[in-house]
Amino acid sequence: MISKPKRKRFKYIYGPVSSWRLGRSLGIDPISSNKKTCTFNCIYCQVGRATKFSKRRKIYVKTEKIIDEIKSLPHLKIDYITFSGRGEPTLAKNLGALIKAIKKLRKEKIAVLTNSSLMNRQDVRNELALADFVVAKIDAPSDRLFNLIDKPMRDIKFGSIIEGIKKFRRIYAGRLGLQIMFIDLNKKITIEWASIIEEIKPDEVQINTPTRPNKTAPLSKKEIVNIKNQFLKISSFRGNLVLVYDSCRKAVSPISTKHALKKRGRGIERL
Ligand code: SF4
């Protein structure tokens, strides 16, 4: 019988978690601050309400500290090493350095989950391009809905985000996913949605809804399937459509503490 690895007080690494889109995913939080640090304050945010707004890239955790934790990992079955956590991972100025250093040590693929807000910056695009899988989120097809749902910092603009993702697509040969968090406000599939996705040309679109506890209710499975069908009717996009309710979760044995998972909004799934 294989014994479960002991849980350890990792500060920057958490999981592995069973991810609906990444299989067994070991999380890295390159921000790791006590307060969520982000360019947005989404109404469905699952990592806490208190937000430290910032769009300044800086080194939050030294590269060596995270790499030391990577080196101390026990034997683990994981599919992806994923940059995410308590805030927006592209705020970490050493994101590129971290991806390069981890690639020298580990054979697993590297994913980054980003809210896309800094993808209009060339340095961010270049660093994201080092990852194998980038999941960029767009929650709205218009400036109005974007402001209502994602509640961005004042000088973060919807149009500039879309342009940033398009520029990234042009240079990126890896797998690009667009994640859309559907809630009541944005569930109507309009022609604007279809054209944004067709212009970006992602490899896949992830149709999500907030399944972990927060103050915004998730959509039902029926509503999510309806979104997919509406989308297929009006869009010529024929890449992968991945639905949160269709996911098949893999078994995992986390090596980080429950506190470390909870801090990143994990381990308390509604589904
Ligand atoms: S982008 Fe992510 S971390 Fe930031 S507020 Fe939105 S859901 Fe929360």
Tab-separated table of C-alpha atoms and ligand atoms in Angstrom:
chain	number	residue	atom	x	y	z
A	1	MET	CA	0.000	0.000	0.000
A	2	ILE	CA	1.338	3.464	-0.891
A	3	SER	CA	1.254	5.746	2.143
A	4	LYS	CA	-0.017	9.317	1.765
A	5	PRO	CA	2.724	11.983	1.758
A	6	LYS	CA	2.891	13.977	4.998
A	7	ARG	CA	1.408	17.486	4.871
A	8	LYS	CA	4.103	20.101	5.241
A	9	ARG	CA	4.196	23.820	5.935
A	10	PHE	CA	4.988	24.944	2.410
A	11	LYS	CA	4.657	28.715	2.186
A	12	TYR	CA	4.449	29.250	-1.540
A	13	ILE	CA	3.384	25.878	-2.916
A	14	TYR	CA	-0.052	24.368	-2.344
A	15	GLY	CA	-1.863	21.220	-3.355
A	16	PRO	CA	-1.824	19.205	-5.453
A	17	VAL	CA	-5.467	20.004	-6.046
A	18	SER	CA	-7.844	18.165	-8.327
A	19	SER	CA	-8.480	20.728	-11.029
A	20	TRP	CA	-11.377	20.416	-13.476
A	21	ARG	CA	-9.195	21.652	-16.322
A	22	LEU	CA	-5.643	20.680	-15.329
A	23	GLY	CA	-5.972	17.289	-13.664
A	24	ARG	CA	-3.610	16.991	-10.685
A	25	SER	CA	-2.320	20.507	-10.320
A	26	LEU	CA	0.393	21.667	-7.949
A	27	GLY	CA	-0.137	25.362	-7.244
A	28	ILE	CA	2.534	28.010	-6.934
A	29	ASP	CA	1.572	31.344	-5.465
A	30	PRO	CA	4.271	33.855	-6.470
A	31	ILE	CA	2.494	36.628	-4.534
A	32	SER	CA	1.728	34.748	-1.278
A	33	SER	CA	0.717	37.828	0.662
A	34	ASN	CA	-1.838	37.797	3.456
A	35	LYS	CA	-4.175	40.050	1.521
A	36	LYS	CA	-5.298	39.166	-1.985
A	37	THR	CA	-3.192	41.326	-4.305
A	38	CYS	CA	-4.854	41.947	-7.609
A	39	THR	CA	-5.755	44.393	-10.359
A	40	PHE	CA	-9.433	43.352	-10.042
A	41	ASN	CA	-11.927	42.737	-7.277
A	42	CYS	CA	-14.303	40.347	-9.078
A	43	ILE	CA	-17.763	40.002	-7.574
A	44	TYR	CA	-17.396	36.227	-7.487
A	45	CYS	CA	-13.809	36.159	-6.183
A	46	GLN	CA	-13.126	32.963	-4.290
A	47	VAL	CA	-9.906	33.953	-2.543
A	48	GLY	CA	-11.284	36.606	-0.224
A	49	ARG	CA	-12.844	40.032	-0.347
A	50	ALA	CA	-10.072	42.177	1.111
A	51	THR	CA	-8.052	43.329	-1.844
A	52	LYS	CA	-4.792	45.137	-2.065
A	53	PHE	CA	-5.075	46.768	-5.478
A	54	SER	CA	-1.847	46.987	-7.392
A	55	LYS	CA	-0.723	46.925	-10.987
A	56	ARG	CA	2.953	47.368	-10.193
A	57	ARG	CA	5.072	44.362	-11.023
A	58	LYS	CA	7.597	43.526	-8.338
A	59	ILE	CA	9.265	40.556	-6.711
A	60	TYR	CA	6.919	39.421	-3.941
A	61	VAL	CA	8.775	36.203	-3.113
A	62	LYS	CA	12.408	35.672	-4.054
A	63	THR	CA	12.904	33.096	-6.815
A	64	GLU	CA	15.297	31.030	-4.627
A	65	LYS	CA	12.694	30.670	-1.878
A	66	ILE	CA	10.138	29.146	-4.232
A	67	ILE	CA	12.758	26.993	-5.919
A	68	ASP	CA	13.895	25.683	-2.509
A	69	GLU	CA	10.341	24.493	-1.879
A	70	ILE	CA	10.198	22.878	-5.327
A	71	LYS	CA	13.449	21.051	-4.539
A	72	SER	CA	12.033	19.756	-1.261
A	73	LEU	CA	8.924	18.167	-2.815
A	74	PRO	CA	8.335	14.495	-2.073
A	75	HIS	CA	7.582	12.111	-4.936
A	76	LEU	CA	4.266	13.300	-6.400
A	77	LYS	CA	1.990	12.411	-9.284
A	78	ILE	CA	1.053	15.709	-10.884
A	79	ASP	CA	-0.041	16.800	-14.339
A	80	TYR	CA	0.628	20.526	-14.147
A	81	ILE	CA	2.606	22.967	-12.067
A	82	THR	CA	0.291	25.967	-12.034
A	83	PHE	CA	0.941	29.598	-11.210
A	84	SER	CA	-2.118	31.026	-9.537
A	85	GLY	CA	-2.861	31.713	-5.878
A	86	ARG	CA	-3.938	34.660	-3.803
A	87	GLY	CA	-3.959	37.342	-6.460
A	88	GLU	CA	-2.806	37.930	-10.004
A	89	PRO	CA	0.375	35.914	-10.725
A	90	THR	CA	1.659	38.191	-13.503
A	91	LEU	CA	2.201	40.889	-10.862
A	92	ALA	CA	5.251	38.840	-9.863
A	93	LYS	CA	8.181	40.319	-11.740
A	94	ASN	CA	10.070	37.028	-11.436
A	95	LEU	CA	7.344	34.951	-13.129
A	96	GLY	CA	9.561	34.300	-16.170
A	97	ALA	CA	12.606	33.507	-14.028
A	98	LEU	CA	10.516	31.077	-11.982
A	99	ILE	CA	9.159	29.262	-15.046
A	100	LYS	CA	12.691	28.912	-16.462
A	101	ALA	CA	14.095	27.639	-13.155
A	102	ILE	CA	11.268	25.115	-12.619
A	103	LYS	CA	11.648	23.778	-16.158
A	104	LYS	CA	15.251	22.879	-15.338
A	105	LEU	CA	14.114	20.858	-12.300
A	106	ARG	CA	10.775	19.292	-13.229
A	107	LYS	CA	9.342	17.520	-16.237
A	108	GLU	CA	5.689	18.482	-15.700
A	109	LYS	CA	4.000	21.057	-17.898
A	110	ILE	CA	3.638	24.575	-16.567
A	111	ALA	CA	0.374	26.490	-16.613
A	112	VAL	CA	-0.413	30.089	-15.673
A	113	LEU	CA	-3.919	31.229	-14.742
A	114	THR	CA	-4.105	34.969	-15.362
A	115	ASN	CA	-6.864	37.573	-15.226
A	116	SER	CA	-5.313	39.006	-18.453
A	117	SER	CA	-5.129	42.546	-17.078
A	118	LEU	CA	-1.383	42.951	-17.700
A	119	MET	CA	-1.239	41.143	-21.043
A	120	ASN	CA	-1.006	44.502	-22.820
A	121	ARG	CA	2.584	44.639	-21.502
A	122	GLN	CA	5.301	43.118	-23.649
A	123	ASP	CA	7.345	41.888	-20.664
A	124	VAL	CA	4.307	40.012	-19.324
A	125	ARG	CA	3.568	38.467	-22.746
A	126	ASN	CA	7.173	37.339	-23.119
A	127	GLU	CA	7.160	35.701	-19.689
A	128	LEU	CA	3.788	34.029	-20.196
A	129	ALA	CA	5.065	32.649	-23.494
A	130	LEU	CA	7.508	30.463	-21.515
A	131	ALA	CA	4.576	28.461	-20.077
A	132	ASP	CA	3.035	25.426	-21.792
A	133	PHE	CA	-0.549	26.419	-21.082
A	134	VAL	CA	-1.873	29.924	-20.452
A	135	VAL	CA	-5.441	30.335	-19.267
A	136	ALA	CA	-6.481	33.954	-19.792
A	137	LYS	CA	-9.745	35.093	-18.340
A	138	ILE	CA	-12.342	37.306	-19.955
A	139	ASP	CA	-15.613	37.671	-18.106
A	140	ALA	CA	-17.400	40.141	-20.310
A	141	PRO	CA	-17.938	41.073	-23.942
A	142	SER	CA	-18.219	44.795	-23.172
A	143	ASP	CA	-16.684	47.541	-21.106
A	144	ARG	CA	-19.898	47.944	-19.078
A	145	LEU	CA	-20.141	44.312	-17.998
A	146	PHE	CA	-16.392	44.114	-17.434
A	147	ASN	CA	-16.595	46.969	-14.919
A	148	LEU	CA	-19.627	45.438	-13.214
A	149	ILE	CA	-18.218	41.930	-12.864
A	150	ASP	CA	-14.446	42.283	-12.528
A	151	LYS	CA	-14.386	45.675	-10.752
A	152	PRO	CA	-10.924	46.596	-12.100
A	153	MET	CA	-8.578	49.326	-10.941
A	154	ARG	CA	-9.572	52.586	-12.557
A	155	ASP	CA	-6.886	52.685	-15.251
A	156	ILE	CA	-7.270	49.048	-16.388
A	157	LYS	CA	-9.309	49.121	-19.579
A	158	PHE	CA	-11.303	46.378	-21.275
A	159	GLY	CA	-10.165	47.216	-24.839
A	160	SER	CA	-6.526	47.179	-23.869
A	161	ILE	CA	-6.908	43.731	-22.274
A	162	ILE	CA	-8.459	42.280	-25.422
A	163	GLU	CA	-5.671	43.814	-27.530
A	164	GLY	CA	-3.092	42.328	-25.155
A	165	ILE	CA	-4.527	38.821	-25.494
A	166	LYS	CA	-4.642	39.131	-29.275
A	167	LYS	CA	-0.988	40.230	-29.368
A	168	PHE	CA	-0.088	37.308	-27.117
A	169	ARG	CA	-1.853	34.831	-29.416
A	170	ARG	CA	0.302	36.065	-32.301
A	171	ILE	CA	3.560	35.200	-30.531
A	172	TYR	CA	2.471	32.171	-28.511
A	173	ALA	CA	2.827	28.662	-29.892
A	174	GLY	CA	1.630	26.952	-26.686
A	175	ARG	CA	-1.887	26.106	-25.614
A	176	LEU	CA	-4.080	29.151	-24.987
A	177	GLY	CA	-7.324	28.778	-23.087
A	178	LEU	CA	-9.876	31.528	-22.509
A	179	GLN	CA	-11.737	31.178	-19.257
A	180	ILE	CA	-15.133	32.793	-18.890
A	181	MET	CA	-16.742	32.826	-15.459
A	182	PHE	CA	-20.456	32.863	-16.183
A	183	ILE	CA	-22.887	34.230	-13.634
A	184	ASP	CA	-26.357	35.668	-13.996
A	185	LEU	CA	-25.075	39.026	-15.300
A	186	ASN	CA	-23.139	37.736	-18.318
A	187	LYS	CA	-24.943	34.513	-19.284
A	188	LYS	CA	-26.583	35.894	-22.417
A	189	ILE	CA	-24.455	34.838	-25.344
A	190	THR	CA	-24.290	37.750	-27.741
A	191	ILE	CA	-22.625	38.309	-31.059
A	192	GLU	CA	-20.005	40.428	-29.207
A	193	TRP	CA	-18.953	37.356	-27.242
A	194	ALA	CA	-18.666	35.319	-30.421
A	195	SER	CA	-16.595	37.886	-32.291
A	196	ILE	CA	-14.143	38.457	-29.421
A	197	ILE	CA	-13.445	34.728	-29.237
A	198	GLU	CA	-13.178	34.324	-32.982
A	199	GLU	CA	-10.687	37.198	-33.143
A	200	ILE	CA	-8.509	35.860	-30.331
A	201	LYS	CA	-8.493	32.289	-31.707
A	202	PRO	CA	-7.788	30.414	-28.467
A	203	ASP	CA	-7.229	26.654	-28.496
A	204	GLU	CA	-10.067	26.234	-26.047
A	205	VAL	CA	-12.770	28.114	-24.216
A	206	GLN	CA	-13.466	27.128	-20.627
A	207	ILE	CA	-17.064	27.693	-19.604
A	208	ASN	CA	-16.908	28.145	-15.867
A	209	THR	CA	-19.153	29.297	-13.015
A	210	PRO	CA	-18.077	30.060	-9.419
A	211	THR	CA	-18.331	26.687	-7.721
A	212	ARG	CA	-16.543	27.595	-4.494
A	213	PRO	CA	-18.168	29.571	-1.678
A	214	ASN	CA	-18.545	33.297	-2.385
A	215	LYS	CA	-21.442	35.703	-2.487
A	216	THR	CA	-22.326	35.184	-6.161
A	217	ALA	CA	-24.429	32.140	-7.005
A	218	PRO	CA	-23.165	29.679	-9.634
A	219	LEU	CA	-25.220	28.847	-12.712
A	220	SER	CA	-26.833	25.426	-12.917
A	221	LYS	CA	-25.625	22.652	-15.207
A	222	LYS	CA	-28.638	23.312	-17.465
A	223	GLU	CA	-27.692	26.984	-17.798
A	224	ILE	CA	-24.065	26.119	-18.577
A	225	VAL	CA	-25.108	23.626	-21.282
A	226	ASN	CA	-27.457	26.265	-22.667
A	227	ILE	CA	-24.547	28.738	-22.918
A	228	LYS	CA	-22.560	26.173	-24.883
A	229	ASN	CA	-25.459	25.551	-27.272
A	230	GLN	CA	-26.098	29.271	-27.766
A	231	PHE	CA	-22.439	29.792	-28.458
A	232	LEU	CA	-22.308	26.977	-31.039
A	233	LYS	CA	-25.293	28.524	-32.825
A	234	ILE	CA	-23.802	31.956	-33.349
A	235	SER	CA	-20.058	31.358	-33.454
A	236	SER	CA	-17.764	29.844	-36.044
A	237	PHE	CA	-15.233	28.917	-33.313
A	238	ARG	CA	-14.759	25.161	-33.407
A	239	GLY	CA	-11.943	24.703	-30.888
A	240	ASN	CA	-12.500	22.860	-27.625
A	241	LEU	CA	-15.361	23.993	-25.395
A	242	VAL	CA	-14.656	22.761	-21.856
A	243	LEU	CA	-17.539	22.807	-19.372
A	244	VAL	CA	-16.954	22.957	-15.632
A	245	TYR	CA	-19.786	20.490	-14.957
A	246	ASP	CA	-18.401	17.917	-17.398
A	247	SER	CA	-15.091	17.629	-15.610
A	248	CYS	CA	-13.834	14.366	-14.224
A	249	ARG	CA	-11.805	14.975	-11.066
A	250	LYS	CA	-8.653	12.957	-10.388
A	251	ALA	CA	-7.832	11.764	-6.871
A	252	VAL	CA	-5.099	13.766	-5.132
A	253	SER	CA	-3.249	13.699	-1.804
A	254	PRO	CA	-2.303	17.277	-0.906
A	255	ILE	CA	1.105	17.803	0.666
A	256	SER	CA	0.354	21.331	1.863
A	257	THR	CA	-1.740	22.113	4.934
A	258	LYS	CA	-5.485	22.726	4.820
A	259	HIS	CA	-4.760	26.325	5.814
A	260	ALA	CA	-2.497	26.811	2.770
A	261	LEU	CA	-5.264	25.492	0.513
A	262	LYS	CA	-7.990	27.546	2.125
A	263	LYS	CA	-5.906	30.709	1.840
A	264	ARG	CA	-5.955	30.220	-1.955
A	265	GLY	CA	-9.690	29.410	-1.967
A	266	ARG	CA	-9.106	25.698	-2.522
A	267	GLY	CA	-10.344	22.541	-0.840
A	268	ILE	CA	-13.878	23.857	-0.301
A	269	GLU	CA	-15.485	23.085	-3.656
A	270	ARG	CA	-19.237	23.334	-3.974
A	271	LEU	CA	-19.255	20.577	-6.582
B	1	SF4	S1	-8.845	38.198	-10.829
B	1	SF4	FE1	-8.971	36.345	-9.603
B	1	SF4	S2	-7.947	36.859	-7.672
B	1	SF4	FE2	-8.342	38.788	-8.729
B	1	SF4	S3	-10.274	39.466	-7.862
B	1	SF4	FE3	-10.752	38.327	-9.742
B	1	SF4	S4	-11.132	36.228	-9.108
B	1	SF4	FE4	-10.119	37.292	-7.394
